[in-house]
Short mmCIF file of C-alpha atoms in Angstrom, two decimals:
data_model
loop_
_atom_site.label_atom_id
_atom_site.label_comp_id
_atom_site.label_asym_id
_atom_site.label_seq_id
_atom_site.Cartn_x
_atom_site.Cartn_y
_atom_site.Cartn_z
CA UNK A 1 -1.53 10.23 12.60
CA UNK A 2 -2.85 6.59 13.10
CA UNK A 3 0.11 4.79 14.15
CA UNK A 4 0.23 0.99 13.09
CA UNK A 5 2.06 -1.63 15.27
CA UNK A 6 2.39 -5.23 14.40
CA UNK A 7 3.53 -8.34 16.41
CA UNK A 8 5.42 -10.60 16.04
CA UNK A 9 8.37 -8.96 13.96
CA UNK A 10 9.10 -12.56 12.76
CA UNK A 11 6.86 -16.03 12.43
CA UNK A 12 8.82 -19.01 11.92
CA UNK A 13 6.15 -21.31 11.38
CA UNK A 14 6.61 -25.49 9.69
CA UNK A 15 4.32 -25.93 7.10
CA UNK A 16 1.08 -27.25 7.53
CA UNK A 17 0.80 -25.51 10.96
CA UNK A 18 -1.20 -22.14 11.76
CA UNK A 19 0.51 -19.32 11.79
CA UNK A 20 -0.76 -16.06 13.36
CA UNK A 21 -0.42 -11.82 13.34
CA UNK A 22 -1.40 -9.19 15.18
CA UNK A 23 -1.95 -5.34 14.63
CA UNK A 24 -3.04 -2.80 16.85
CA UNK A 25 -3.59 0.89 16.16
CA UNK A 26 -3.35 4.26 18.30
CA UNK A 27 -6.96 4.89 17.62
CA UNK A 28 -10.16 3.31 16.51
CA UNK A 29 -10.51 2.36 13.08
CA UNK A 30 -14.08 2.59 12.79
CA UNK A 31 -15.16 5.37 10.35
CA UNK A 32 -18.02 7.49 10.35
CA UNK A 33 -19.59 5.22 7.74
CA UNK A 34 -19.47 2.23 10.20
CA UNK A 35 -17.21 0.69 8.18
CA UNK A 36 -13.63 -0.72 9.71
CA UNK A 37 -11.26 0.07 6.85
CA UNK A 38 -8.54 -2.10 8.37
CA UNK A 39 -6.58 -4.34 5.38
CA UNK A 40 -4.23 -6.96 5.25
CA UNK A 41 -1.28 -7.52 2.52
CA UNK A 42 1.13 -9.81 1.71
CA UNK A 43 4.57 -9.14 0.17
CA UNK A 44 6.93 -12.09 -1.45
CA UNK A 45 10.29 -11.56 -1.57
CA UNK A 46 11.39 -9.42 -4.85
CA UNK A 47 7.23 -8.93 -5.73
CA UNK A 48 5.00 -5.57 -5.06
CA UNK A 49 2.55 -5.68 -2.16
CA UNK A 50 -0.64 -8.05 -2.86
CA UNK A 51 -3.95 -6.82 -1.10
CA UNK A 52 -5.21 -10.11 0.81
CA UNK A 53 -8.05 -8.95 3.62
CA UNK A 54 -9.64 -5.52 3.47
CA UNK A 55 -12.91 -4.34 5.58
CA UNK A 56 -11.15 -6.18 8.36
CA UNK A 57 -12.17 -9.66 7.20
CA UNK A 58 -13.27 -9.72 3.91
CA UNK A 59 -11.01 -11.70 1.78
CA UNK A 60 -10.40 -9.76 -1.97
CA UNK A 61 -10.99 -12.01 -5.34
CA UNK A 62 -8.67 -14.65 -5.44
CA UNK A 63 -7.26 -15.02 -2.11
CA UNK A 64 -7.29 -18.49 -0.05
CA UNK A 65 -9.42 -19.56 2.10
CA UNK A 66 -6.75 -20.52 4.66
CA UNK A 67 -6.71 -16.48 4.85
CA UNK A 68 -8.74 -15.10 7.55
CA UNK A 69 -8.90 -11.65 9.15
CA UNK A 70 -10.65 -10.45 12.23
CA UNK A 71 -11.06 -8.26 14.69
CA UNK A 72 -12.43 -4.66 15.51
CA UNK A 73 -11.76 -1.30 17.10
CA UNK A 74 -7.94 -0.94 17.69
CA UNK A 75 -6.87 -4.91 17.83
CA UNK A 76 -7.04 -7.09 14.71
CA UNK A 77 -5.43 -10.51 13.17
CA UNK A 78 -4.47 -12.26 10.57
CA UNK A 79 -4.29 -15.96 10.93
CA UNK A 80 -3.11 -18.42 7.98
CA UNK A 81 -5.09 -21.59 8.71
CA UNK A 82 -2.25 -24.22 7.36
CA UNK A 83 1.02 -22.26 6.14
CA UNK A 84 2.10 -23.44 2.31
CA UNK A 85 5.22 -22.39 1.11
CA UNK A 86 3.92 -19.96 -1.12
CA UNK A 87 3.21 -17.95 1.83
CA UNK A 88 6.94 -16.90 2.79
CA UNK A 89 6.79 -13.04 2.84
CA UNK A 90 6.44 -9.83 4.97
CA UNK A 91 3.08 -9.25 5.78
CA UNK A 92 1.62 -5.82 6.41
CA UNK A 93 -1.66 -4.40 8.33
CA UNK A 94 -2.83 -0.99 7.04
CA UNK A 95 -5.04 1.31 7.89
CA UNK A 96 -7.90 3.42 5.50
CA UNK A 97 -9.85 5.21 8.04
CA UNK A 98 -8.11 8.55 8.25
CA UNK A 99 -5.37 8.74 5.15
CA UNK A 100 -2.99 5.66 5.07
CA UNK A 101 -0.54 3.87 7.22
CA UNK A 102 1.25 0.75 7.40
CA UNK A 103 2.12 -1.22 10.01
CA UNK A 104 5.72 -2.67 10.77
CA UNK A 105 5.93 -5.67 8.78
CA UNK A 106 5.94 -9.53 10.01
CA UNK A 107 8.06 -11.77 8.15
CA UNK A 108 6.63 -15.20 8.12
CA UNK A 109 9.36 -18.00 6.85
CA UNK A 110 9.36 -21.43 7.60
CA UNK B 1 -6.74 -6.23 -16.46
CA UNK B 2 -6.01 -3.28 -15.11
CA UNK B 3 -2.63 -2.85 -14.56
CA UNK B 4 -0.42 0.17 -13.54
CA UNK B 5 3.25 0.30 -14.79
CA UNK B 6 5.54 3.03 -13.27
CA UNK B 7 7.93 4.97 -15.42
CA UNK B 8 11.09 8.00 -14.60
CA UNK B 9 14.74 8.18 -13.83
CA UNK B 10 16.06 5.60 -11.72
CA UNK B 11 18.83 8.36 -10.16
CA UNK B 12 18.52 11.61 -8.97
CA UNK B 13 20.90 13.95 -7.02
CA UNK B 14 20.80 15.34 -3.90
CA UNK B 15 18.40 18.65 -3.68
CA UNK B 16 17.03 18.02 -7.12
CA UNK B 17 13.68 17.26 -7.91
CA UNK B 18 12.57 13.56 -8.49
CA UNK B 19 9.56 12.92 -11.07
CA UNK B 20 8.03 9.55 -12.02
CA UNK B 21 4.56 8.79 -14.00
CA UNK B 22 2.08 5.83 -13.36
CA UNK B 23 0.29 4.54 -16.73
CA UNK B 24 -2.93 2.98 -15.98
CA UNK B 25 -3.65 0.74 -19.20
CA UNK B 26 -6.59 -1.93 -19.20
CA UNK B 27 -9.25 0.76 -17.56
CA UNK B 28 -9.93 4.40 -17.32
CA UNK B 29 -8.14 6.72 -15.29
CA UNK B 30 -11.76 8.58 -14.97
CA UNK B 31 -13.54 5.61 -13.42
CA UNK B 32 -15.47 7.10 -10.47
CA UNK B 33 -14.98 5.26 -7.03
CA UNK B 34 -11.47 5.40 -7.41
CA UNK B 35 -8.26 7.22 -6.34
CA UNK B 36 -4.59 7.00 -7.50
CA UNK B 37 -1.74 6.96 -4.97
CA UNK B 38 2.06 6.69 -4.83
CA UNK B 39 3.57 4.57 -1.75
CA UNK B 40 7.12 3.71 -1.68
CA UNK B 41 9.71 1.54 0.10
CA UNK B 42 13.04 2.38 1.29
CA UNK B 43 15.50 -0.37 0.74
CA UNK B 44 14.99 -3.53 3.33
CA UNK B 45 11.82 -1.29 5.20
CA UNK B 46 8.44 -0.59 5.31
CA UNK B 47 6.09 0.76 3.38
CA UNK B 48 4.93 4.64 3.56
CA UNK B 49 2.08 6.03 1.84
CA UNK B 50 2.73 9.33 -0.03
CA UNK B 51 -0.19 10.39 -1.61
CA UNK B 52 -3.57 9.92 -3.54
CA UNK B 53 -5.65 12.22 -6.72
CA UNK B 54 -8.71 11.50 -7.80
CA UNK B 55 -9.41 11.66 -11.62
CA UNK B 56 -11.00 15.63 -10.74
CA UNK B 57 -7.88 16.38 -9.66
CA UNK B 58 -8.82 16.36 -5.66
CA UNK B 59 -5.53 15.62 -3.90
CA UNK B 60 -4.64 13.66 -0.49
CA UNK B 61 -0.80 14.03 0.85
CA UNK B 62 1.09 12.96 3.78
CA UNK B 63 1.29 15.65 6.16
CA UNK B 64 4.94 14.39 6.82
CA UNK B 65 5.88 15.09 2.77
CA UNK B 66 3.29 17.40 1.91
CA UNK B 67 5.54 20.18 1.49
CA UNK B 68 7.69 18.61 -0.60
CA UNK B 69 5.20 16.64 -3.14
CA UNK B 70 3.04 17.31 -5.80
CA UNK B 71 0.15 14.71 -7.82
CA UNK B 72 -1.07 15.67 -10.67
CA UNK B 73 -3.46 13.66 -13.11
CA UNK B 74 -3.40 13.63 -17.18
CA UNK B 75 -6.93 11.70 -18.21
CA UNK B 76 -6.05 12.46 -21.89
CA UNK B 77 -3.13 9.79 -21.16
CA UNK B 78 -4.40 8.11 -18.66
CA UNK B 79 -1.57 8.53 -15.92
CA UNK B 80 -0.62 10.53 -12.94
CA UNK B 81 2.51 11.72 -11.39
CA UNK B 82 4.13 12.45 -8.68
CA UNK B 83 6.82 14.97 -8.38
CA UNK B 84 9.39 15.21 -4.78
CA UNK B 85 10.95 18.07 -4.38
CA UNK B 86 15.14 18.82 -2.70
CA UNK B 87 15.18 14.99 -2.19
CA UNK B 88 17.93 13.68 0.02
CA UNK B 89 19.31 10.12 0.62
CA UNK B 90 16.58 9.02 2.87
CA UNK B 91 14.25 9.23 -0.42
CA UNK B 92 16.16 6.28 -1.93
CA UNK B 93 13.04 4.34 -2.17
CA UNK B 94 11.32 1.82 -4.34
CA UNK B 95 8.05 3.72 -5.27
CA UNK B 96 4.80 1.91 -5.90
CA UNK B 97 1.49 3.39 -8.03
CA UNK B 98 -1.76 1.80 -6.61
CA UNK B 99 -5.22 1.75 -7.26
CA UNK B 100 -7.83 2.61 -4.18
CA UNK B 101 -11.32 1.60 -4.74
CA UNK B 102 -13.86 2.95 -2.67
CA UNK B 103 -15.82 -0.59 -2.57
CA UNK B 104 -13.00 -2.00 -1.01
CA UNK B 105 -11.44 0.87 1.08
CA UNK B 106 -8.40 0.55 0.29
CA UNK B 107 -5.29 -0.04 -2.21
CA UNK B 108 -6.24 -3.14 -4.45
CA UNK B 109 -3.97 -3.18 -7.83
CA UNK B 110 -0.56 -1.94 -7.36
CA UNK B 111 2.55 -1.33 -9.85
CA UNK B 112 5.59 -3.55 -9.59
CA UNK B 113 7.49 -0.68 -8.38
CA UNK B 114 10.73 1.56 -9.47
CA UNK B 115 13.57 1.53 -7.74
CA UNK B 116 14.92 5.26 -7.45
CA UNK B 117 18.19 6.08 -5.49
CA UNK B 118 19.45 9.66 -5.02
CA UNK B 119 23.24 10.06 -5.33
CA UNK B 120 25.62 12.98 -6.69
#
């Protein structure tokens, strides 16, 4: 299996300031289609998971554009431009090449 | 909108078998490019994928549950299920239903989750 690992555990971060993650998997993430299938979510406290980056850096319909992913291979990040307080949360990497795993978790509060 | 709303008991003793339902309602079930999964959550942890169906009926499963779980798909009522069998405490989970679409690669609508706890 694809094992997911994310750093930090925790971000304290102030608002208005960058705030950034990193994931790294036990294997490359490129598939044979080419394609990275390397996602981001987000998770608020008491809510479901909410699907923010997928394809390694494409954002999905409705996300901000203070969301960015990047990255390729085994090392990616997520970076939050200017933190807002609606971003408090645990934020998870996963990976879509071969089945599904999750990474760790960062918990981002400010 | 599509949205997924999960459904079964919300306890379930040791050793018995737990059994919940997803109902997709604001699309079809039978839409091709996408799969059906079950993820869950143990309390104040991460998140652990369990396993997918397409609307055929082709199923994906953890290797690490696989013995234990069974999908299964119902187009007539648009819903699938997921059945986990001689469950212990460290099943106590919330579970999730998502939606994985091939054009994104990956889980994009998800359930708001039921909490299920296993306890004699």
């Amino acid at each position: 299996d694809i094992v997911m690992t994310q750093t930090p555990l925790s971000s304290p971060v102030a608002l208005g300031q960058p705030a950034s993650i990193s994931c790294r998997s036990s294997q490359s993430l490129v598939h044979s289609d080419g394609n990275t299938y390397l996602s981001w979510l987000q998770q608020r406290p008491g809510q479901p998971p909410r699907l923010l980056i997928y394809k390694t850096s494409k954002r999905f319909s409705g996300v901000p554009d203070r969301f960015s992913g990047s990255g390729a291979g085994t090392d990616f990040t997520l970076k939050i431009s200017r933190v807002e307080a609606e971003d408090v949360g645990v934020y998870y990497c996963m990976q879509a090449t071969r089945r599904f795993t999750f990474g760790g978790g960062t918990k981002v509060e400010i | 909108q599509l949205q997924l709303q999960e459904s079964g008991p919300g306890l379930v003793k040791p050793s018995e078998t737990l059994s919940l339902t997803c109902t997709v309602s604001g699309g079809s079930i039978s839409n091709s490019g996408h799969y059906w999964g079950w993820i869950r959550q143990p309390p104040g942890k991460g998140l652990e994928w369990i396993a997918n169906i397409y609307y055929s009926g082709n199923t994906y499963y953890n290797p690490s549950l696989k013995s234990r779980v069974t999908i299964s798909v119902d187009t007539s009522k648009n819903q699938f299920s997921l059945r986990l069998s001689s469950v212990t405490a460290a099943d106590t989970a919330v579970y999730y239903c998502a939606r994985s679409s091939a054009d994104v690669g990956t889980m994009d609508v998800w359930g708001q989750g039921t909490t299920v706890t296993v306890s004699s």
